[in-house]
CSV table of C-alpha atoms and ligand atoms in Angstrom, one decimal:
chain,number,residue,atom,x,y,z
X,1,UNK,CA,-9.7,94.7,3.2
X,2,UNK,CA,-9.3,92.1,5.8
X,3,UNK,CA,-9.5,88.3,4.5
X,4,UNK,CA,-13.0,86.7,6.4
X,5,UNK,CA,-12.3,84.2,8.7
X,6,UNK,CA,-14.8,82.1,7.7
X,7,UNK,CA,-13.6,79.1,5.2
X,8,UNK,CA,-15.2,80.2,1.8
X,9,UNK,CA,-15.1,76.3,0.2
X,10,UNK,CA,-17.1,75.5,3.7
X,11,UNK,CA,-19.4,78.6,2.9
X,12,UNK,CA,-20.3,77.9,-0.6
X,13,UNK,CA,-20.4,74.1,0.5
X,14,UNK,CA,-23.3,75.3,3.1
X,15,UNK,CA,-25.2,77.6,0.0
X,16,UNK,CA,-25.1,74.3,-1.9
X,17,UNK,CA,-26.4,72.0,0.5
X,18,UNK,CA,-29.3,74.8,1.7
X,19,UNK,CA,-30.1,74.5,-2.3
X,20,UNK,CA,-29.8,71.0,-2.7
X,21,UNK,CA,-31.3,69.6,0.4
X,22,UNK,CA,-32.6,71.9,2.4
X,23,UNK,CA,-34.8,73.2,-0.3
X,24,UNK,CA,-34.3,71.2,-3.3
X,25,UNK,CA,-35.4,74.5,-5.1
X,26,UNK,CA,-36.9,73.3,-8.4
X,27,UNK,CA,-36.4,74.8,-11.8
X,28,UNK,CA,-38.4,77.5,-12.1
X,29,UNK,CA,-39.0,77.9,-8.2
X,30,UNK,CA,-39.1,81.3,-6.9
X,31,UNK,CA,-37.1,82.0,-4.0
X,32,UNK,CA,-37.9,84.2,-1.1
X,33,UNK,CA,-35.2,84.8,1.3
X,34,UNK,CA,-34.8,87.1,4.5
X,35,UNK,CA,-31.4,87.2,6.2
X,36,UNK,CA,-29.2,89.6,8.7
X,37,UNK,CA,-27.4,91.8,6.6
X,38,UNK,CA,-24.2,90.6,7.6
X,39,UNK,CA,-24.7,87.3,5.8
X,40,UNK,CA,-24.4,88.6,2.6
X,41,UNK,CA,-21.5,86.2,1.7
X,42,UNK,CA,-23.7,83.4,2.2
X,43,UNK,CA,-26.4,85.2,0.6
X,44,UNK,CA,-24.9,85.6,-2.5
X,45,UNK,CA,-23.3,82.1,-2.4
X,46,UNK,CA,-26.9,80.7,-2.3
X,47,UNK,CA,-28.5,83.1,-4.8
X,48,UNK,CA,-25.5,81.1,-6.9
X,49,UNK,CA,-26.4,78.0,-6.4
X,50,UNK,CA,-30.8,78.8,-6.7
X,51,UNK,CA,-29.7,80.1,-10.3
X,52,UNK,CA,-27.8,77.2,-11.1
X,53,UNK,CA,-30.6,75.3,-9.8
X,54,UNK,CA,-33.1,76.9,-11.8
X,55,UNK,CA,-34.7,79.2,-9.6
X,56,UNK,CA,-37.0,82.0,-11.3
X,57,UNK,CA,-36.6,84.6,-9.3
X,58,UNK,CA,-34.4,85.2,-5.9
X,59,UNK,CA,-35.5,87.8,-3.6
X,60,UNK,CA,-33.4,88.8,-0.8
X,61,UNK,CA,-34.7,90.7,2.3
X,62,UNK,CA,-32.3,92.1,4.5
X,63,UNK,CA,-32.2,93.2,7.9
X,64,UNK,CA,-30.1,95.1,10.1
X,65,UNK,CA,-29.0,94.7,14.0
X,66,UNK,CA,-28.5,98.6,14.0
X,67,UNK,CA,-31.7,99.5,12.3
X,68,UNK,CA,-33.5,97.5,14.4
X,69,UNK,CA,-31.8,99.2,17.8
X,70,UNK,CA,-32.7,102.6,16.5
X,71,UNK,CA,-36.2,101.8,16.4
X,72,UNK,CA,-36.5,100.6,20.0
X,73,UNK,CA,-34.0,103.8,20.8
X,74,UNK,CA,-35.8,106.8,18.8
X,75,UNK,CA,-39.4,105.3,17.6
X,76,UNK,CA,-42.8,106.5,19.1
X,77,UNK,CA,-44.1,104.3,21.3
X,78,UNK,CA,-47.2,103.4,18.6
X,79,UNK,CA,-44.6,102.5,16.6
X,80,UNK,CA,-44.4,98.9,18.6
X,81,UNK,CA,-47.7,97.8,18.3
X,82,UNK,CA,-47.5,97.7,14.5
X,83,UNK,CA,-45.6,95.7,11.6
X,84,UNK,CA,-45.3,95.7,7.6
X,85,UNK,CA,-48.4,93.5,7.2
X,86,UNK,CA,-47.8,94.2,3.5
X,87,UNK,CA,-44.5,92.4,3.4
X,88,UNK,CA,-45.9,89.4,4.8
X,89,UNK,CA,-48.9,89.3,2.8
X,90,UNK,CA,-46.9,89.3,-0.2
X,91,UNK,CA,-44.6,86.4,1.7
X,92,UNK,CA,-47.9,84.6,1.9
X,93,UNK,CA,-48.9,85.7,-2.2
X,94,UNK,CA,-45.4,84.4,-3.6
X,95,UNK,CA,-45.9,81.1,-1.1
X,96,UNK,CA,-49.6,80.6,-2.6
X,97,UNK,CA,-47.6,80.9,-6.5
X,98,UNK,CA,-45.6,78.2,-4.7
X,99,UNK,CA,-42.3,80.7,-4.1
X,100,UNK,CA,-39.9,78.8,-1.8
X,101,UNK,CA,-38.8,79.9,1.9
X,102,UNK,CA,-35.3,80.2,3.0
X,103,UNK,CA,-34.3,81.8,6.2
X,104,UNK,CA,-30.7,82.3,7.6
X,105,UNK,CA,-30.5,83.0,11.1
X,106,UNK,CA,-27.3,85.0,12.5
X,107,UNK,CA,-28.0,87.7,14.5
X,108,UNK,CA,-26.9,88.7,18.4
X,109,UNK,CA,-29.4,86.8,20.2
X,110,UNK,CA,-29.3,89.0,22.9
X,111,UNK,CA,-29.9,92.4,20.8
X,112,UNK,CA,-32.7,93.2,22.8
X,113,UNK,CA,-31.7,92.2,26.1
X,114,UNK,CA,-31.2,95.6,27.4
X,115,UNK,CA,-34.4,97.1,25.2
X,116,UNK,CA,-38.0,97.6,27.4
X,117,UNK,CA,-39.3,94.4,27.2
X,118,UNK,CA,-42.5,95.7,26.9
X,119,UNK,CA,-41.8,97.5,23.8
X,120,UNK,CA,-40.0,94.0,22.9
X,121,UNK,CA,-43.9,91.5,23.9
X,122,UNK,CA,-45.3,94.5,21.7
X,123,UNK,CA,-43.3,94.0,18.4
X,124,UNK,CA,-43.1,90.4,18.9
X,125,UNK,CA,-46.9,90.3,19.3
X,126,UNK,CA,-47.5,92.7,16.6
X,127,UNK,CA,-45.4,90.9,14.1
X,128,UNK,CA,-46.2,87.5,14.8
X,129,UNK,CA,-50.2,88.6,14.0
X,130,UNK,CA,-49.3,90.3,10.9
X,131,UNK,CA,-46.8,87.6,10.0
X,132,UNK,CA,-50.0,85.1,10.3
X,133,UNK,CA,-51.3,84.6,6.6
X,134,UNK,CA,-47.2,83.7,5.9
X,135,UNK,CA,-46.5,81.4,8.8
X,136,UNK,CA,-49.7,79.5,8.7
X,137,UNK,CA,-48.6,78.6,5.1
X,138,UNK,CA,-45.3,77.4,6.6
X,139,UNK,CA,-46.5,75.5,9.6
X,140,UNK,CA,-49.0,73.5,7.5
X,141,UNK,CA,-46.1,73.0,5.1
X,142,UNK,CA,-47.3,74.2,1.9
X,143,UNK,CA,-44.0,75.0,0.1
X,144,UNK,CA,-40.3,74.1,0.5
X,145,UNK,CA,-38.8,75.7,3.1
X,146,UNK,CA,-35.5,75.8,4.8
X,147,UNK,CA,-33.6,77.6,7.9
X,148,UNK,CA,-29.3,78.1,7.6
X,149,UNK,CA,-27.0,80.0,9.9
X,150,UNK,CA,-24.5,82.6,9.1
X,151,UNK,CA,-21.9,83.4,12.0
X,152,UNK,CA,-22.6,87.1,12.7
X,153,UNK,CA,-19.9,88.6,14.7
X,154,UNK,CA,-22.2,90.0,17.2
X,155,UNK,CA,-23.9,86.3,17.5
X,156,UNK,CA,-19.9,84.6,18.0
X,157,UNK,CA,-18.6,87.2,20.0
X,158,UNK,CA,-22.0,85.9,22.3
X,159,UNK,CA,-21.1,82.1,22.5
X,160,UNK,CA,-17.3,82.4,22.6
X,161,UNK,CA,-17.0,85.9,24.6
X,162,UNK,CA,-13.1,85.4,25.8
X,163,UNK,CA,-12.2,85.6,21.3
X,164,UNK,CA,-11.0,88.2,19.6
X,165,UNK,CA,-13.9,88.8,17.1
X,166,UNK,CA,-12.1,87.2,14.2
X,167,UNK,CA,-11.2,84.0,16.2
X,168,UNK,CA,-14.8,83.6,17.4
X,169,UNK,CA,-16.3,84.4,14.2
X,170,UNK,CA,-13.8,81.4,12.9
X,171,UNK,CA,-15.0,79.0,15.6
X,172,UNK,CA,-18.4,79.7,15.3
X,173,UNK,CA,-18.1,79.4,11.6
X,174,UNK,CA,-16.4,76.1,12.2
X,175,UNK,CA,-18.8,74.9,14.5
X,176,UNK,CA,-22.0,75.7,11.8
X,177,UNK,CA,-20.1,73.3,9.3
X,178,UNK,CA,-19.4,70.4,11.2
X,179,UNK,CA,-23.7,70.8,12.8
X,180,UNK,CA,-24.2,71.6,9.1
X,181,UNK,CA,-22.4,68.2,7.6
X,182,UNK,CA,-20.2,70.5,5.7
X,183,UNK,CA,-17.0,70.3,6.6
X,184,UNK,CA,-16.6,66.8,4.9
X,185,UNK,CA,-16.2,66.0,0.7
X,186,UNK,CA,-19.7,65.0,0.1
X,187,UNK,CA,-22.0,66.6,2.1
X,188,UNK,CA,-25.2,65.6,0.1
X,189,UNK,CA,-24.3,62.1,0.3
X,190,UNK,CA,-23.8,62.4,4.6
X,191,UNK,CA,-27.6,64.0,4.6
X,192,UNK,CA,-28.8,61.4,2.5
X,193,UNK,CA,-27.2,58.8,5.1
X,194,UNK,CA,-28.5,60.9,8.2
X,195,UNK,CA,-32.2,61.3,6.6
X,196,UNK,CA,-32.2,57.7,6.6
X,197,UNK,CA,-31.1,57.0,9.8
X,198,UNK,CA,-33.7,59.4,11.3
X,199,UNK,CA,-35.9,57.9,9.1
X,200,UNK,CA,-35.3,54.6,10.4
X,201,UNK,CA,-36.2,56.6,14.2
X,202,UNK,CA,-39.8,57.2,13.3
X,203,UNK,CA,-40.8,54.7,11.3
X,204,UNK,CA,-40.1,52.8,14.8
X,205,UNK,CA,-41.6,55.5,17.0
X,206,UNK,CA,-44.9,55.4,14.0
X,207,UNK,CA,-45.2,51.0,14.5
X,208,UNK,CA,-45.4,51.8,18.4
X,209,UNK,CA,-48.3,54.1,17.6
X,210,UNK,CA,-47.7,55.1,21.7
X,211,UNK,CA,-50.7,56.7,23.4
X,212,UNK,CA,-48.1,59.1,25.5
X,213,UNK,CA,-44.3,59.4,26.7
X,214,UNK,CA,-43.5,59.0,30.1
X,215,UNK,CA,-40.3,61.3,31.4
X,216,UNK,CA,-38.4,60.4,34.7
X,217,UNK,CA,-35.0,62.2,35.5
X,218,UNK,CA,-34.0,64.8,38.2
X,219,UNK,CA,-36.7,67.4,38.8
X,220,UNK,CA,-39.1,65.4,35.9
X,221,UNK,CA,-41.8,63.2,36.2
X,222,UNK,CA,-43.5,64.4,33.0
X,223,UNK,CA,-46.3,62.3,31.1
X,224,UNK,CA,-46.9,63.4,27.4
X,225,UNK,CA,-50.4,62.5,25.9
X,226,UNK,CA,-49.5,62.2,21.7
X,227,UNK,CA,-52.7,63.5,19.6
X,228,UNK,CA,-55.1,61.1,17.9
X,229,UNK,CA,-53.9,60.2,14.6
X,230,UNK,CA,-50.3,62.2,15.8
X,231,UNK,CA,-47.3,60.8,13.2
X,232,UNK,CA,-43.3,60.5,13.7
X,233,UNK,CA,-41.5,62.8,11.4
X,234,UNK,CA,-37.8,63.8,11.1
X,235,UNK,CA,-35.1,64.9,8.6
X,236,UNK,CA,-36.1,64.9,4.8
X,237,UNK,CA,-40.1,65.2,4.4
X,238,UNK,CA,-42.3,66.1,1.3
X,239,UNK,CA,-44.0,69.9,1.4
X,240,UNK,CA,-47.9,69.8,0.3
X,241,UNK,CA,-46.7,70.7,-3.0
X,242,UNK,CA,-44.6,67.7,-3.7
X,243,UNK,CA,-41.1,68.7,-3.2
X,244,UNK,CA,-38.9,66.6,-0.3
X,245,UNK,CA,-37.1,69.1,1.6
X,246,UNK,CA,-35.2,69.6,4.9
X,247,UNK,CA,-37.0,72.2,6.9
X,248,UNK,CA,-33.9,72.8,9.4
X,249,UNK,CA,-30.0,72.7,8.9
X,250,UNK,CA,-28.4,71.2,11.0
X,251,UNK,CA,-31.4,68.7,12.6
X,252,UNK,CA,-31.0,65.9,14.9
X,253,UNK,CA,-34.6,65.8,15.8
X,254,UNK,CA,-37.4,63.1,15.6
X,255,UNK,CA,-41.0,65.3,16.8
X,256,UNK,CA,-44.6,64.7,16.5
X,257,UNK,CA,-47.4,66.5,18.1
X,258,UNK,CA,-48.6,65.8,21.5
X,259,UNK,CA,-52.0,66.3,22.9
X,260,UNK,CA,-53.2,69.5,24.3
X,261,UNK,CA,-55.0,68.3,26.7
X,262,UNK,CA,-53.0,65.4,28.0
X,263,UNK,CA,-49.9,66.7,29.6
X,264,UNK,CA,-49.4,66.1,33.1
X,265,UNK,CA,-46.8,66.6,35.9
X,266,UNK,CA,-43.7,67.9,36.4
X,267,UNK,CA,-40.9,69.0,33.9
X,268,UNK,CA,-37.2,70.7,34.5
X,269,UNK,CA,-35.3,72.6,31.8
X,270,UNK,CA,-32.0,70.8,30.7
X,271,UNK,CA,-30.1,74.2,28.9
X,272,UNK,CA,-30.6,77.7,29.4
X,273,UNK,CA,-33.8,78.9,26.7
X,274,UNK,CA,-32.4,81.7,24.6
X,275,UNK,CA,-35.6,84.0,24.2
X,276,UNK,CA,-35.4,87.1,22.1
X,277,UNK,CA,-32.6,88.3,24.0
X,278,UNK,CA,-32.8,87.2,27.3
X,279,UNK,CA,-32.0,84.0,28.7
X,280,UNK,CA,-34.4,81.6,30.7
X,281,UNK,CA,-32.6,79.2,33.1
X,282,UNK,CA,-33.4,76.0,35.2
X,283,UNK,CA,-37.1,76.6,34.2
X,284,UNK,CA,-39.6,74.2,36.3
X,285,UNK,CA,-43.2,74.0,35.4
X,286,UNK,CA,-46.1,71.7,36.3
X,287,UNK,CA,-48.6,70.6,33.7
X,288,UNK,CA,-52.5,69.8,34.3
X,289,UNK,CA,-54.6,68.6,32.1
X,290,UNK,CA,-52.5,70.3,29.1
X,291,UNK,CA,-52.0,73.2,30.5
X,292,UNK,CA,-48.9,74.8,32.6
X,293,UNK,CA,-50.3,75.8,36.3
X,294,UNK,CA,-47.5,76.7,37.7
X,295,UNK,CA,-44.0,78.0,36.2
X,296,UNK,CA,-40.7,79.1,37.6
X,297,UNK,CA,-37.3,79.8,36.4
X,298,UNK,CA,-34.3,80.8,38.4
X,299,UNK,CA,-33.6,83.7,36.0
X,300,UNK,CA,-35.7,85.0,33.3
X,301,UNK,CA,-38.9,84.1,34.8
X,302,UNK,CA,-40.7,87.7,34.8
X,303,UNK,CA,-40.0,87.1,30.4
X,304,UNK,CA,-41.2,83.5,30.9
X,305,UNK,CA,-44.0,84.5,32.2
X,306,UNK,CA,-45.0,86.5,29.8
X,307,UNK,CA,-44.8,84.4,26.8
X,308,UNK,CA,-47.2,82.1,28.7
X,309,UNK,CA,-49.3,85.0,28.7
X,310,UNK,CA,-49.3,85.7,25.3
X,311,UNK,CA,-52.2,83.5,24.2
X,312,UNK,CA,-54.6,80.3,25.6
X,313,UNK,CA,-52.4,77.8,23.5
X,314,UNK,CA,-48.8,79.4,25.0
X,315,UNK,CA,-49.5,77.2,28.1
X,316,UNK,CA,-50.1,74.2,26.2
X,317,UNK,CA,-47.3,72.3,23.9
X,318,UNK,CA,-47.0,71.7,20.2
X,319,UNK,CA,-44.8,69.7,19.8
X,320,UNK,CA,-42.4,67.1,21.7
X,321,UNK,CA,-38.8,66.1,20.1
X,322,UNK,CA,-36.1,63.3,20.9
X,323,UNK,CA,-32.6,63.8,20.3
X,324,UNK,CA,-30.1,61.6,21.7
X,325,UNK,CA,-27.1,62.8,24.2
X,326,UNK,CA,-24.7,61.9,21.9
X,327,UNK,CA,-25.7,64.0,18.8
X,328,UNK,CA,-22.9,66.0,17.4
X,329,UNK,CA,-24.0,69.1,18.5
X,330,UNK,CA,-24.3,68.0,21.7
X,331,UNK,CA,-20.7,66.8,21.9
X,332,UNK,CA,-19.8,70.3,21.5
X,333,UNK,CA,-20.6,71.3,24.1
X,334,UNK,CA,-21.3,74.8,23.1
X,335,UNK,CA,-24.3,76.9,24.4
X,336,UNK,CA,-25.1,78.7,20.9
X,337,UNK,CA,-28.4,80.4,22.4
X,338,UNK,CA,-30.0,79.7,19.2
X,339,UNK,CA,-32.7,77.1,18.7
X,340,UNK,CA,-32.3,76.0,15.7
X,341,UNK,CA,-28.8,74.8,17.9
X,342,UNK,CA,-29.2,74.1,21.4
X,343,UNK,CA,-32.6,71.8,20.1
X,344,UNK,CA,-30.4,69.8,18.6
X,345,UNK,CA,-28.4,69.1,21.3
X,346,UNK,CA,-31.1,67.7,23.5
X,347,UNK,CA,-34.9,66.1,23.7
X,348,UNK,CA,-36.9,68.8,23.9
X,349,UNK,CA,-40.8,70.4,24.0
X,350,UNK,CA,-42.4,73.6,22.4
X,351,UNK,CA,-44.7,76.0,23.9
X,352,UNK,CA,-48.0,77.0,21.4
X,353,UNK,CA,-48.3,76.1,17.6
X,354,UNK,CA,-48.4,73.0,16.5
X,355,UNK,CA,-47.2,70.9,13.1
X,356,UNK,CA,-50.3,70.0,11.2
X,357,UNK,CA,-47.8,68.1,8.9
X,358,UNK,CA,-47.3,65.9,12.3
X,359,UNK,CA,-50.4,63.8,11.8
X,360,UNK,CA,-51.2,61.4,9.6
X,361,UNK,CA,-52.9,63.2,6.5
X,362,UNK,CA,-52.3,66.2,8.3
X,363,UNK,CA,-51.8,68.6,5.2
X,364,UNK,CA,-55.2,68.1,4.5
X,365,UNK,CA,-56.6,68.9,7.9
X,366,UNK,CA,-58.9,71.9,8.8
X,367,UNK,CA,-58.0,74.1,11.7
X,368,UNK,CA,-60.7,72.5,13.8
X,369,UNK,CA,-60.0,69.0,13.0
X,370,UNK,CA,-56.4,69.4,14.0
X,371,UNK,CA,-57.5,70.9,17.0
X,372,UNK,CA,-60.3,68.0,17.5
X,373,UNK,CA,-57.4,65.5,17.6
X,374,UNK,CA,-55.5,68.0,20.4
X,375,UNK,CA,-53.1,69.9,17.9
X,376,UNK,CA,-52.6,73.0,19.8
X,377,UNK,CA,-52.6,76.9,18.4
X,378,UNK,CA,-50.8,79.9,19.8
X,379,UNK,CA,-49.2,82.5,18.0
X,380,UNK,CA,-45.7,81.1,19.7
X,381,UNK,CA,-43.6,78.4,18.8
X,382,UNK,CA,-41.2,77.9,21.7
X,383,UNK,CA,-39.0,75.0,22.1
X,384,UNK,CA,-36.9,74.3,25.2
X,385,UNK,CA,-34.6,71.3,26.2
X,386,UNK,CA,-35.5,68.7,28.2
X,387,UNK,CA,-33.3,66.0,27.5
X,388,UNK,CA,-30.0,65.1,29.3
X,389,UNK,CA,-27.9,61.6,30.3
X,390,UNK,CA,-30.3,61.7,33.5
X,391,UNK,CA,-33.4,61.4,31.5
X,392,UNK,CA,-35.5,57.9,30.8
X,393,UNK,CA,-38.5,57.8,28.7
X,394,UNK,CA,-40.9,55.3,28.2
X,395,UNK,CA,-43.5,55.1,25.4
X,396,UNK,CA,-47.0,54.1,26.7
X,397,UNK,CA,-49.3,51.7,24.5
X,398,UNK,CA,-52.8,52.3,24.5
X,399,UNK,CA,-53.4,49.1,26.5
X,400,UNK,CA,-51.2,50.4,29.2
X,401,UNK,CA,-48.0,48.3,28.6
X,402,UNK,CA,-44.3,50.3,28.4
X,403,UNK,CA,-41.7,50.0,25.7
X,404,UNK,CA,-38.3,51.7,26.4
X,405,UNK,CA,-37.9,54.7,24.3
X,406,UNK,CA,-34.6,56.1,25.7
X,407,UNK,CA,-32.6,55.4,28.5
X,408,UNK,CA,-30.0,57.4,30.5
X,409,UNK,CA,-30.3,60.0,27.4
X,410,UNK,CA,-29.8,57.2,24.6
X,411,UNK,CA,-32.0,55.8,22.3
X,412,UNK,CA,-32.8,52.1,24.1
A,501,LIG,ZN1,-38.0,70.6,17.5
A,502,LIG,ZN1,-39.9,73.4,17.5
């Protein structure tokens, strides 16, 4: 058998921290847990570490990049307007018994690139309805959960094509530890310093209380209503059933909700959007009143198009996030076409579903309060990057004035 490229210290490093941090699985925590197939290293690494931790029970639920091909190759066409509801409403049973969520993301990006697309809108739609009960428990933060990355092959062969597979699985690998603050000897202790420092970011941003943000930079002139009551949040926070995890490995991100309703002007994309396997460049799209009236994108646009299609709150945002230029993952300089990535590489804004968790008492919030205060809903959650050295923002004060937020791409 061939050795793996990938560093196994580093590996088991990353199933600890996911444990530790990202979940801080509690004894006697179950533990659901979907992941690509090929991360089964990492899954069993982490299954480790849950036990050690005290975890009840860990389920693993795998999928497969050549399954899901032979569906879109050989299945009926009904076949794409459905999904195994029952799998996610027994997600959303073990969340209610307060199971934890752990998702490790890996696979080609571009799997589906050359499938119909409108067998591809289908199954998205389809399993984003039945996935509902499940995600709604996850957006409004019930339980612990976290998101880590595996290098697939097919995903590294993708961001470092000119490789041989073992050298671009290495790199990619190598490129998830250093994002993943596990490539130095205490890695818990570095995300206890980085929580802080982010923590530091919105408890700022949260004194400001600022009305909106106000984006200039090439092709942007973009003004950002915030929601009534929105809050800063970033890094480490506490799930509705008191356990302080961190949702996202690696993050760089401070977020909160903006309004709705109160987006106007003129906004250009920063980095290509990576979106179920097609890729979304120099996207331009004017906002009024909330809503996006006119969109254009110098490839991908027929796709983009169609996710704003997909429901009343896909033309409206849900959430807005600042990253500095300089984050780590930005000095990389490698396009990963993966979100939980390329986000953190640059400011950015989301298309659809808001974070009740992103106002103040949010976890407590009905539906239609959130909404009241102009959290959005969509059955999407898109994020793209707007963020670069050219962009300034300005926060906005409710009596008008203007405080510095970011300048040239840097926190000012
Ligand atoms: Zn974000
Ligand atoms: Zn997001």
């Amino acid at each position: 058998m061939a050795v793996s490229p990938i560093d196994p210290v580093k590996l088991d490093k990353l199933a600890e921290v996911a444990i530790k941090v990202g979940l801080q699985l509690q004894p006697g925590q179950d533990l659901v847990l979907t992941a690509p197939i090929a991360a089964l290293p990492l899954v069993r690494r982490i299954a480790h570490h849950a036990y050690k931790a005290g975890a009840g029970v860990v389920q693993p639920i795998f999928s497969d990049e050549e399954i899901t091909l032979a569906r879109y190759r050989n299945a009926p066409s009904e076949s794409f307007d459905r999904a195994p509801a029952w799998l996610f409403e027994g997600m959303a049973s073990a969340f209610s018994g307060n199971a934890a969520r752990m998702a490790i993301s890996g696979d080609n990006p571009m799997l589906l690139s050359k499938e119909d697309p409108d067998k591809v809108a289908r199954a998205n739609r389809a399993t984003s309805l039945a996935y509902r009960p499940a995600l709604e428990k996850i957006t409004g933060f019930d339980i612990n959960w976290n998101i880590v990355s595996y290098p697939n092959p097919s995903w590294a062969k993708l961001v470092f094509p000119d490789d041989p597979e073992d050298v671009a699985v290495r790199r990619l690998a190598d490129a998830i530890f250093a994002a993943s603050r596990v490539d130095i000897d205490d890695p818990i202790a570095a995300w206890k310093a980085h929580n802080a420092h982010l923590k530091d970011r919105w408890t700022w941003l949260n004194g400001h209380a600022f009305s909106a943000l106000h984006y200039t930079g090439p092709g942007t002139d973009l003004t950002i209503g915030l929601a009534d009551g929105h809050r800063w949040k970033g890094g480490a926070s506490e799930a509705k059933n008191g356990i302080t995890c961190n949702p996202n490995i690696p993050t760089e991100e401070v977020f909160t909700t903006p309004h709705a309703q109160r987006v106007e002007g003129f906004v250009r994309s920063t980095k290509p959007l990576s979106h179920q396997g097609t890729l979304i460049e120099n996207i331009e799209v004017r906002f009024a009143a909330g809503s996006i009236v006119e969109a254009r994108a110098s490839k991908g646009e027929a796709v983009l198009n169609k996710v704003l299609d997909t429901d009343e709150g896909a033309r409206r945002l849900g959430e807005v996030a600042l990253v500095p230029h300089s984050s780590p993952i930005s000095k990389s300089g490698i396009l990963f076409y993966n979100t939980l990535f390329d986000e953190n590489a640059a400011s950015h804004i989301a298309l659809g579903q808001c974070y009740a968790d992103c106002f103040v008492g949010g976890t407590r919030l009905s539906q239609d309060e959130i909404a009241a205060r102009g959290g959005n809903r969509s059955l999407i959650h898109i994020d793209w990057m707007i963020g670069s050295d050219q962009i300034d923002i300005d926060g906005i004060k409710s009596d008008g004035s203007r405080v510095p937020v970011m300048r040239r791409g840097e926190w000012a």
